[in-house]
Tab-separated table of C-alpha atoms in Angstrom:
chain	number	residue	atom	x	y	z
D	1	UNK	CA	83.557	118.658	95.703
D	2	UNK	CA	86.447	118.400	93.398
D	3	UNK	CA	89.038	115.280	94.714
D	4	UNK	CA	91.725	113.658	92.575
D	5	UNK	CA	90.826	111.676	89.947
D	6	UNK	CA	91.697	108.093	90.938
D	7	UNK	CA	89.199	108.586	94.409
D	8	UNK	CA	86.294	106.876	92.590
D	9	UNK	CA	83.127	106.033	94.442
D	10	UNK	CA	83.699	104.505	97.026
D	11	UNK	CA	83.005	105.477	100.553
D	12	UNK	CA	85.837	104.009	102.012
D	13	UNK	CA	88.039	105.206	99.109
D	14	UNK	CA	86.582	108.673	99.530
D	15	UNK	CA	87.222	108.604	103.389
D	16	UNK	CA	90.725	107.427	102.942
D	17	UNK	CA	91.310	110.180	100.394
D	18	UNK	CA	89.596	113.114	101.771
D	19	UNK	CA	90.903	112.374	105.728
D	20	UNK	CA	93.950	110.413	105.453
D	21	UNK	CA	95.787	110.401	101.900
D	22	UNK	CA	98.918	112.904	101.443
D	23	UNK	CA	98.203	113.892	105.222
D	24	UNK	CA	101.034	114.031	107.466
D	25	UNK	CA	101.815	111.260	110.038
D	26	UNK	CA	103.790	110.866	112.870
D	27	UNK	CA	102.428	108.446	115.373
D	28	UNK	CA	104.251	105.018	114.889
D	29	UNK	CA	102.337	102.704	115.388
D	30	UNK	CA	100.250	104.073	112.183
D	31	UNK	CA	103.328	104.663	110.322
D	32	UNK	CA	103.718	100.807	111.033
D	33	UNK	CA	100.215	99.848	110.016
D	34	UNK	CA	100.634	101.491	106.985
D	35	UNK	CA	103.572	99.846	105.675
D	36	UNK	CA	102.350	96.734	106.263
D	37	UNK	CA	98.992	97.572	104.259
D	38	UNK	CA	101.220	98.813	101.781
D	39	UNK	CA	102.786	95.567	101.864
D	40	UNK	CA	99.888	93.855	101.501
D	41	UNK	CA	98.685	95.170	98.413
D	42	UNK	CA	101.741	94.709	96.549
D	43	UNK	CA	100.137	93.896	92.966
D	44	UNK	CA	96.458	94.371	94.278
D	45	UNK	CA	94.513	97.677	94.096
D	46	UNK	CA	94.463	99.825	96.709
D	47	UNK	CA	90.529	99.929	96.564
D	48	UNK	CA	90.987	95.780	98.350
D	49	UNK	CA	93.385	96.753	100.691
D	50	UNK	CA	90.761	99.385	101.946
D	51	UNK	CA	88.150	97.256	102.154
D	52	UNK	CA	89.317	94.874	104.074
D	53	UNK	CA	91.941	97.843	106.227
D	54	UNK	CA	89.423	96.625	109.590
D	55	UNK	CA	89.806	92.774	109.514
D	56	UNK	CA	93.648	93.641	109.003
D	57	UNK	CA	93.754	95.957	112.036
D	58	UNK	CA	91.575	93.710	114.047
D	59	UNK	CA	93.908	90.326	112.737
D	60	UNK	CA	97.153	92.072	113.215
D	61	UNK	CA	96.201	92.933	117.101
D	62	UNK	CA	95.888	96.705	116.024
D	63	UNK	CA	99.575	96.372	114.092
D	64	UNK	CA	100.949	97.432	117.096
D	65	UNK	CA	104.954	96.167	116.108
D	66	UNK	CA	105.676	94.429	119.347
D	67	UNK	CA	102.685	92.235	119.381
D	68	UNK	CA	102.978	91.559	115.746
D	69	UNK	CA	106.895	90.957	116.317
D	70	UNK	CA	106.165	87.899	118.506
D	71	UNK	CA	103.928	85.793	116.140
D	72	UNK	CA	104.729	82.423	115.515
D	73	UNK	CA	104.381	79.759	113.020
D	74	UNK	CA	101.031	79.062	114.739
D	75	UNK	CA	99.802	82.786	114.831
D	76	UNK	CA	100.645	82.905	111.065
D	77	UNK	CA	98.812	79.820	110.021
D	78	UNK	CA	95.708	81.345	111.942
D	79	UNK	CA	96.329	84.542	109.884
D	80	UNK	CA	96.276	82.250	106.507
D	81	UNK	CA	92.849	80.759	107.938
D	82	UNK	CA	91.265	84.130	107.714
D	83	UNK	CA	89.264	85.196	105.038
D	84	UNK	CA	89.308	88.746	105.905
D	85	UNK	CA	92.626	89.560	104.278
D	86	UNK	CA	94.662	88.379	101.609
D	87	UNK	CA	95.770	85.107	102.460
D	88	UNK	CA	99.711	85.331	101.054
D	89	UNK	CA	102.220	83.430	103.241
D	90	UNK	CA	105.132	85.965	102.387
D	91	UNK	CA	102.997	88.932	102.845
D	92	UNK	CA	102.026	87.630	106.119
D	93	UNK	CA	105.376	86.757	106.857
D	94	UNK	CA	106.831	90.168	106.247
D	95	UNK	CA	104.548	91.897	108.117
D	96	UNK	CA	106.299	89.723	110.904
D	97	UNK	CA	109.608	90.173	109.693
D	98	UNK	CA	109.174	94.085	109.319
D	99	UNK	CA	107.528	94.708	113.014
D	100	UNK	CA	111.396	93.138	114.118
D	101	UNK	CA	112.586	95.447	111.775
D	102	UNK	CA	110.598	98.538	112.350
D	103	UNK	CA	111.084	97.771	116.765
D	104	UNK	CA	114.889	98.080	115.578
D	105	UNK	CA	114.872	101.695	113.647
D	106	UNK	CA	112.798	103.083	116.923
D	107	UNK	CA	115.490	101.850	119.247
D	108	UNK	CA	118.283	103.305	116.975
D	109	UNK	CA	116.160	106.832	115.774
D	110	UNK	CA	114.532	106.947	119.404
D	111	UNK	CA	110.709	106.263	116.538
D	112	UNK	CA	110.482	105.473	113.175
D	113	UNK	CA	108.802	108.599	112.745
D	114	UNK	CA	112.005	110.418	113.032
D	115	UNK	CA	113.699	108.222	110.915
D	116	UNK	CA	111.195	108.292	107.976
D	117	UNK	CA	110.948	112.050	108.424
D	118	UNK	CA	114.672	112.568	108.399
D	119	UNK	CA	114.484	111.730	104.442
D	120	UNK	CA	113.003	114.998	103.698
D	121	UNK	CA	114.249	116.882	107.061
D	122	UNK	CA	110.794	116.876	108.333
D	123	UNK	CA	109.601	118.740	105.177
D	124	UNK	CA	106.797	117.490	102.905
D	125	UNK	CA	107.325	116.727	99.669
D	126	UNK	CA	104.509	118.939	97.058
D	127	UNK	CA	104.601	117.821	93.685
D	128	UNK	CA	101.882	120.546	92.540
D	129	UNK	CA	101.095	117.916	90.088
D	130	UNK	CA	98.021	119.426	87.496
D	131	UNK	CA	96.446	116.033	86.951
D	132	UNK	CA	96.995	112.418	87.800
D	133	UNK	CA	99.037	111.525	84.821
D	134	UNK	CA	102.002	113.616	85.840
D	135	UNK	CA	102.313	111.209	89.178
D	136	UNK	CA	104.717	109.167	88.920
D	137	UNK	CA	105.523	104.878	90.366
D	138	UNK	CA	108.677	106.110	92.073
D	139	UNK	CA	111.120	109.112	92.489
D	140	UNK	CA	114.647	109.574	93.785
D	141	UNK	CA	113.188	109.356	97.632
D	142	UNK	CA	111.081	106.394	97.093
D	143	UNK	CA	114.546	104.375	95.687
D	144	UNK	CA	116.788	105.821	98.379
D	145	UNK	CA	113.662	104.819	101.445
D	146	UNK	CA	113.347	101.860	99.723
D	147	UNK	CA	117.559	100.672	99.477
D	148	UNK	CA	117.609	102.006	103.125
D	149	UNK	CA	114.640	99.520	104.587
D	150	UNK	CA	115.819	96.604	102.648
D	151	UNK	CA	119.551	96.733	103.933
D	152	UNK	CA	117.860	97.092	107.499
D	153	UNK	CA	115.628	94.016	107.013
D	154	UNK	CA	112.304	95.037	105.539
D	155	UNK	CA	110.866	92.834	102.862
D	156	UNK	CA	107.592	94.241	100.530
D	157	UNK	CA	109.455	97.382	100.066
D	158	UNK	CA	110.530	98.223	96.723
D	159	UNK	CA	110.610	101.911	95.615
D	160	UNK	CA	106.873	101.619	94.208
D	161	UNK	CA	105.301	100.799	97.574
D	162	UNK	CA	107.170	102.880	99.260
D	163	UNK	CA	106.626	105.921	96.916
D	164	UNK	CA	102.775	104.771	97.536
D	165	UNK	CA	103.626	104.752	101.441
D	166	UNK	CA	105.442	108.230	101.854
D	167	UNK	CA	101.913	109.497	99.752
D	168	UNK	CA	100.176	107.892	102.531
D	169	UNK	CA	101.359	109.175	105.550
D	170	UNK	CA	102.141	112.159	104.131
D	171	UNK	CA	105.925	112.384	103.270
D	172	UNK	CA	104.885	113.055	99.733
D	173	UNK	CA	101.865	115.416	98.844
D	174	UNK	CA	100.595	114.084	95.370
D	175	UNK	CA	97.017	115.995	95.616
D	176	UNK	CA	96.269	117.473	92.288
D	177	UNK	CA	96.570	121.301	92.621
D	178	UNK	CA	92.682	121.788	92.155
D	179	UNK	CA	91.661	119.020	94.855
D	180	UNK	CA	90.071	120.782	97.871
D	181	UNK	CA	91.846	118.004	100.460
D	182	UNK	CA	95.087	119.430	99.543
């Protein structure tokens, strides 16, 4: 099967790639895990993020925003404790920070889905790029998103993340034009 060239060999990798990657999103509460994974990997590779994507889930009560809007300074030194995910106090932290955040936007848009969709009126975004050199860190969108969150709060959300976050849940359709998961 031809996939894009970054995949590798992973089975996880493949997984994310083939099933999830560039595919659209709309439920929020996976539009919330994902920007906090996002978050997370800030200066990592994706490849550790993904491995360890089931301790986060299961440490960050299933990143459901309200739950993970209530931690305290005792929930977050648990969190440091754990060896299944990267152990960074500000990371940690921002996932905290960004659940009050993120509960915010739904109570303004009605869900963050429509207000991450409303960048691109509900359209996708298809680069049609020929190979994985022509993808680029950031665009346009990913520096607008990006100004947007941090004036409403969010922290770990500079325009690179968030260029790799609209790929993720789909905003953004960087699948080289011969991958079959297009």
């Amino acid at each position: 099967m031809k996939r894009c060239s970054w995949v590798g060999a992973s089975e996880k990798m493949i997984a994310y790639h083939d099933t999830r990657w560039c595919k659209e999103e709309h439920r929020d509460n996976e539009l919330f895990a994902m920007l906090c994974l996002e978050g997370a990997q800030a200066g990592l590779s994706w490849q550790t993020i993904i491995d360890r994507e089931e301790n986060y889930r299961a440490a960050f009560d299933g990143f459901d925003p309200e739950v993970v809007a209530s931690y305290d300074e005792e929930k977050i030194s648990l969190l440091m404790q754990n060896p299944g995910i990267i152990r960074n106090r500000l990371k940690i932290r921002s996932a905290v920070t960004n659940a009050k955040a993120f509960l915010k936007v739904q109570e303004e848009f009605g869900s963050f889905d429509a207000y991450i969709w409303a960048f691109t009126d509900g359209k996708v975004i298809d680069h049609h790029l020929k190979s994985m050199d022509e993808m680029p860190a950031t665009s346009p969108l990913s520096e607008e998103v990006s100004r947007d969150l941090k004036k409403r709060g969010f922290k770990f959300v500079g325009p690179t993340i968030i260029y790799s976050y609209l790929q993720g849940i789909g905003v953004i359709n960087d699948h080289a034009v011969d991958c079959e998961f297009r």
